[in-house]
GROMACS .gro file of C-alpha atoms in nm:
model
  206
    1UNK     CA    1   4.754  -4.255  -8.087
    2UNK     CA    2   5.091  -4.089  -8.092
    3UNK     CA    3   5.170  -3.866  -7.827
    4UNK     CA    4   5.415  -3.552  -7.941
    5UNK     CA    5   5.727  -3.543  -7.677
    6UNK     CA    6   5.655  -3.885  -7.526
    7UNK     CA    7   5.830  -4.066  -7.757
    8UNK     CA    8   6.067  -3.838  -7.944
    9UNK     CA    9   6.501  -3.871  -7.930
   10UNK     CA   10   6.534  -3.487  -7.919
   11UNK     CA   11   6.803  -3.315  -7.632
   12UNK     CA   12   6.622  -3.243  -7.271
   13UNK     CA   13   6.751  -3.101  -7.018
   14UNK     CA   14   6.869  -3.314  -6.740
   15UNK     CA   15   6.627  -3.399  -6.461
   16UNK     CA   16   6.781  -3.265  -6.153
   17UNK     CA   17   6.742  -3.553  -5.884
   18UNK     CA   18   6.533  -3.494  -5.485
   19UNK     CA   19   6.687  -3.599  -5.194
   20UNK     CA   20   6.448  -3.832  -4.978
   21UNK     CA   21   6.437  -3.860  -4.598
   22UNK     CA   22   6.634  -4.244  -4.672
   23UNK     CA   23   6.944  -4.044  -4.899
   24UNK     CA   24   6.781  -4.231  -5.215
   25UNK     CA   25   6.762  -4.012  -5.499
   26UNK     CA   26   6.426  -3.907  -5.683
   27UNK     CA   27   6.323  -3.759  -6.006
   28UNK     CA   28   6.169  -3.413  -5.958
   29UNK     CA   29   5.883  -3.341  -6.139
   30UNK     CA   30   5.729  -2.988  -6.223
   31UNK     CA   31   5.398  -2.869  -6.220
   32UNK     CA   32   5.350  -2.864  -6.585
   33UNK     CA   33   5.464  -3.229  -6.602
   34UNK     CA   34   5.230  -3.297  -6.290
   35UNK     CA   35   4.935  -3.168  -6.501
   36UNK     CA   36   5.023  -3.328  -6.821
   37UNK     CA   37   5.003  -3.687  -6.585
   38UNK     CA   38   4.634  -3.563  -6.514
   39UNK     CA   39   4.558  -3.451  -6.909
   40UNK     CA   40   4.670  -3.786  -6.967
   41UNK     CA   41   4.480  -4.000  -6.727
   42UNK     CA   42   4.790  -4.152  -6.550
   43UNK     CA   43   4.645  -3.956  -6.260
   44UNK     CA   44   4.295  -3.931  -6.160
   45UNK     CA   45   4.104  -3.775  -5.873
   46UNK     CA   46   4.096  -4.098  -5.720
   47UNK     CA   47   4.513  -4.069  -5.684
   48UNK     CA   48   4.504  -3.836  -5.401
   49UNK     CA   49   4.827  -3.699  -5.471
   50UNK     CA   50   5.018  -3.357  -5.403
   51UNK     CA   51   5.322  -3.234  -5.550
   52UNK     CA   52   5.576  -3.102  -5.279
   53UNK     CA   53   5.906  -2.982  -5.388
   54UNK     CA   54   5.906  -3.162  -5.736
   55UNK     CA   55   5.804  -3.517  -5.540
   56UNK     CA   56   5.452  -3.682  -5.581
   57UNK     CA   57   5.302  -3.734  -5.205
   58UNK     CA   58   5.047  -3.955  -5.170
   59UNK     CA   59   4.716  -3.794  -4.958
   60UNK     CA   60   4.625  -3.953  -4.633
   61UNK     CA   61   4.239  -3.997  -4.569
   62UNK     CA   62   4.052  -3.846  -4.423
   63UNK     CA   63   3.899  -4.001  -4.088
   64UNK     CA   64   3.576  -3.888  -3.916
   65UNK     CA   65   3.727  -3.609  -3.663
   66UNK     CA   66   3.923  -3.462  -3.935
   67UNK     CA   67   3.615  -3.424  -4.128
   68UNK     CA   68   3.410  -3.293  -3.822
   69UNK     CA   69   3.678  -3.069  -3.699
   70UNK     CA   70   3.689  -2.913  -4.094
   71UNK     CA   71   3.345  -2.872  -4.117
   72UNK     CA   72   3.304  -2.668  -3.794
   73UNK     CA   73   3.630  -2.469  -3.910
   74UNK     CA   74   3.475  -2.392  -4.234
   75UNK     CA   75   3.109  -2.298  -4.105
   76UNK     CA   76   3.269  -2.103  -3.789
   77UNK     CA   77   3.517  -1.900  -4.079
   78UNK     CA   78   3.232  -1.854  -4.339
   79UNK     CA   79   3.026  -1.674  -4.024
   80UNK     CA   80   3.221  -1.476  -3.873
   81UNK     CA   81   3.529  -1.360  -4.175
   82UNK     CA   82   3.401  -1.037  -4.345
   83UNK     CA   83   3.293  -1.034  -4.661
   84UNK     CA   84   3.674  -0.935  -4.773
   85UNK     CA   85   3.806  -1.217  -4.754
   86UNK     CA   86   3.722  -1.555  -4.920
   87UNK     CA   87   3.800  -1.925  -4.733
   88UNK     CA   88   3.882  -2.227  -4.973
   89UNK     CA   89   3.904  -2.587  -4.822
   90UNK     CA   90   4.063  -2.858  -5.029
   91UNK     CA   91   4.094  -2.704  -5.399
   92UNK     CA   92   4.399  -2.749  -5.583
   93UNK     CA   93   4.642  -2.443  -5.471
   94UNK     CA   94   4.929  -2.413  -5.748
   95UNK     CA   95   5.159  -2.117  -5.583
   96UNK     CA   96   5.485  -2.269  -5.698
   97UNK     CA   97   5.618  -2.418  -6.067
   98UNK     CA   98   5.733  -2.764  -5.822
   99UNK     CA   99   5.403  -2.783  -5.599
  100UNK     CA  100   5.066  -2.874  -5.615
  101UNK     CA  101   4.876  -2.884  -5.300
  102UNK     CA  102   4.510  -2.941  -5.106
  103UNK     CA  103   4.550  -2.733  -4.806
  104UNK     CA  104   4.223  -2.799  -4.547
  105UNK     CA  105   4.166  -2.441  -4.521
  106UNK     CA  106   4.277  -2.114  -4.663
  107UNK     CA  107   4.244  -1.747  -4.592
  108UNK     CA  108   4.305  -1.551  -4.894
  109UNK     CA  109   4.184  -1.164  -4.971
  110UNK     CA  110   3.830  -1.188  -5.205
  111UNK     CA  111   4.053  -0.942  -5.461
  112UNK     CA  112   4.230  -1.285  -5.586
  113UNK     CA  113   3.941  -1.413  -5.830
  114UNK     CA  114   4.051  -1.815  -5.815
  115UNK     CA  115   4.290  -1.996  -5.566
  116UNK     CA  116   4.529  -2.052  -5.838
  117UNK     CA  117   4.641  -1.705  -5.868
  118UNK     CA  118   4.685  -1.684  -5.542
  119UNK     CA  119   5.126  -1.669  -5.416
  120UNK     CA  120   5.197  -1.847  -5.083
  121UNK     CA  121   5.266  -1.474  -4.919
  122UNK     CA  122   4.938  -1.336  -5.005
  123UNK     CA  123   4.785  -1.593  -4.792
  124UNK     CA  124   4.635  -1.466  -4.492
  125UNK     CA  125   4.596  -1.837  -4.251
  126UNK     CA  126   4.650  -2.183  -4.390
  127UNK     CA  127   4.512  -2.455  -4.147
  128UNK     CA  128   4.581  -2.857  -4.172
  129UNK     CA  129   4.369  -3.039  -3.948
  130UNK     CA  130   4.597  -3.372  -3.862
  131UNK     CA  131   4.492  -3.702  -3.726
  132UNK     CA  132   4.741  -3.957  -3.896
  133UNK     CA  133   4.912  -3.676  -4.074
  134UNK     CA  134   5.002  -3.494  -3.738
  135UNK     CA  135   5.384  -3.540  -3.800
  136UNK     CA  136   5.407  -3.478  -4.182
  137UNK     CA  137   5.156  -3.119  -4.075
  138UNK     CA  138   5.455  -3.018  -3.830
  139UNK     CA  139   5.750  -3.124  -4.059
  140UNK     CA  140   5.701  -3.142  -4.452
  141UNK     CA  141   5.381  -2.942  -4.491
  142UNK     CA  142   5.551  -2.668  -4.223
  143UNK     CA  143   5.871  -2.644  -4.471
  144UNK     CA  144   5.660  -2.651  -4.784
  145UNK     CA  145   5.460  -2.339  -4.655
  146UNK     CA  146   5.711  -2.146  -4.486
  147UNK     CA  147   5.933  -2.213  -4.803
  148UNK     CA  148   5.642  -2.025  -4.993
  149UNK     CA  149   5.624  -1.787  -4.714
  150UNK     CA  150   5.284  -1.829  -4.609
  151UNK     CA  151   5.303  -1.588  -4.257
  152UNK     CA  152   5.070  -1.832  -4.044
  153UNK     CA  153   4.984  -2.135  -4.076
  154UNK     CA  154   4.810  -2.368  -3.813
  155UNK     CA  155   4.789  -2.770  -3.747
  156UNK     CA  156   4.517  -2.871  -3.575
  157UNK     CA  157   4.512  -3.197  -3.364
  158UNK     CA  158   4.157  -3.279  -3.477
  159UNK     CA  159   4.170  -3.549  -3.163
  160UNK     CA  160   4.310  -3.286  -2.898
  161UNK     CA  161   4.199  -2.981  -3.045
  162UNK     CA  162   4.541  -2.854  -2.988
  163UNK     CA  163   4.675  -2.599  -3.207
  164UNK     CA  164   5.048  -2.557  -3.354
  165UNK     CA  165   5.029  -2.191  -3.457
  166UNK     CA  166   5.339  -2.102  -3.706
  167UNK     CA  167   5.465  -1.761  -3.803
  168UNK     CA  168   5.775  -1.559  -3.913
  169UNK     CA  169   5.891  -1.772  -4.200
  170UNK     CA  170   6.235  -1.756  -4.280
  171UNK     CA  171   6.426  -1.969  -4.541
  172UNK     CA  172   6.267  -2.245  -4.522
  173UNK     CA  173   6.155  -2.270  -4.143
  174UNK     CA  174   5.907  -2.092  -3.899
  175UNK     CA  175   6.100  -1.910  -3.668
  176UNK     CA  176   5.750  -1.858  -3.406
  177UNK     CA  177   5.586  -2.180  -3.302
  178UNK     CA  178   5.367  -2.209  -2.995
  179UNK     CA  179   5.133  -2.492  -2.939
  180UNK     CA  180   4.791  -2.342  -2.804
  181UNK     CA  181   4.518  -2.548  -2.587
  182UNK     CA  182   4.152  -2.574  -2.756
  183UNK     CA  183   4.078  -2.275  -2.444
  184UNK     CA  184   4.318  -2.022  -2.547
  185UNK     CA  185   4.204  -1.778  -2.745
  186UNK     CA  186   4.359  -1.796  -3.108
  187UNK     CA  187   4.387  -1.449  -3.314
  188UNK     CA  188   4.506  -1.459  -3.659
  189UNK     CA  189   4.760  -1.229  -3.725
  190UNK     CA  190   4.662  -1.122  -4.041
  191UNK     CA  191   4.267  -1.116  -3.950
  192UNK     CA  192   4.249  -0.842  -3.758
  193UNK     CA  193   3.972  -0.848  -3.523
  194UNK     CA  194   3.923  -1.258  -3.555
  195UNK     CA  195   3.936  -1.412  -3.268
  196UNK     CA  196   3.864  -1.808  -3.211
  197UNK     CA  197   3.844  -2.062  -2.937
  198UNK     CA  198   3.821  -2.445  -3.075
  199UNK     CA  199   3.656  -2.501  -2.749
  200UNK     CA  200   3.344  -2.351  -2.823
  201UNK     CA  201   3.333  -2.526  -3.159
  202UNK     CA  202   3.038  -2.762  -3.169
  203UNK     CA  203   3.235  -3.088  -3.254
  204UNK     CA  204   3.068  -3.410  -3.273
  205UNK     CA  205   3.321  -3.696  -3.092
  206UNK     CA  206   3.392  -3.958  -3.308
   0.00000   0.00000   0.00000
């Protein structure tokens, strides 16, 4: 059947180009478009896809240690976070009209209802665990959330069970980054009285 807008002559506005990594030019897309691609069944689940400053980003999957080093995350923050506070792993987070994204794990205060209300600087701790996606965690994902100002976020070497802890965001960037060893002790800055050691995380080898 006919689809209103798809097919219509009438004046848009100009699509303002990206700038990839290679100089080539891309289309941005917004969030509203993004959605209409899913109302519309051009994308499905299946797509794995993420929408990061108006580009489409294809999802990496998912290999066993990232899985096992998630699911001992998520069990170790559901025990020990107060009630306060409410811990989300890979739901659709929609905190900008340019970005959809699936971050592993995120820290938000229980007085935000759904995920999707939720602005990048009312997050409390956003945590990637990278295997493949080790250099995209540290580089794309970093800009993305300090862009949204998200105050600390973590990438976790789910092989090494090293841990890139960012804070201070500041146009764009994360002026603190220290890399911590699975013994130090890690304490969220925004969860007071947290305190973690990936060490003592029961984590099945691969």
């Amino acid at each position: 059947g006919y689809i209103a807008g798809m097919n219509d002559h009438a004046p848009h506005q100009r699509r303002e180009p990206t700038q990839a990594a290679e100089g080539l030019p891309r289309w941005r897309w917004s969030l509203a478009e993004f959605e209409r691609f899913i109302d519309l069944g051009i994308l499905t689940e299946d797509d794995r896809v993420e929408l990061i400053g108006g580009e489409l980003v294809p999802m990496a999957a998912k290999g066993v240690a990232h899985e096992n080093v998630k699911g001992e995350l998520q069990d170790w923050l559901h025990g020990n976070l107060p009630r306060r506070y409410r811990i989300v792993t890979e739901l659709g987070w929609r905190p900008g009209s340019d970005t959809y994204c699936e971050p592993d794990l995120i820290v938000f205060p229980r007085s935000f209802k759904t995920l999707s209300k939720v602005p990048g600087s009312a997050a409390l701790l956003i945590i990637e665990i990278a295997d493949t996606t080790l250099k995209s965690d540290l580089t794309t994902k970093a800009a993305l959330y300090a862009r949204l100002a998200v105050r600390e976020y973590w990438v976790v070497n789910s092989f090494t069970l090293e841990t890139h802890v960012h804070r201070n965001p500041s146009q764009g960037a994360y002026l603190e980054v220290k890399l911590r060893k699975p013994a130090t002790v890690l304490k969220p800055l925004l969860l007071p009285g947290v305190e973690l050691r990936l060490k003592d995380l029961e984590i099945e080898a691969e």
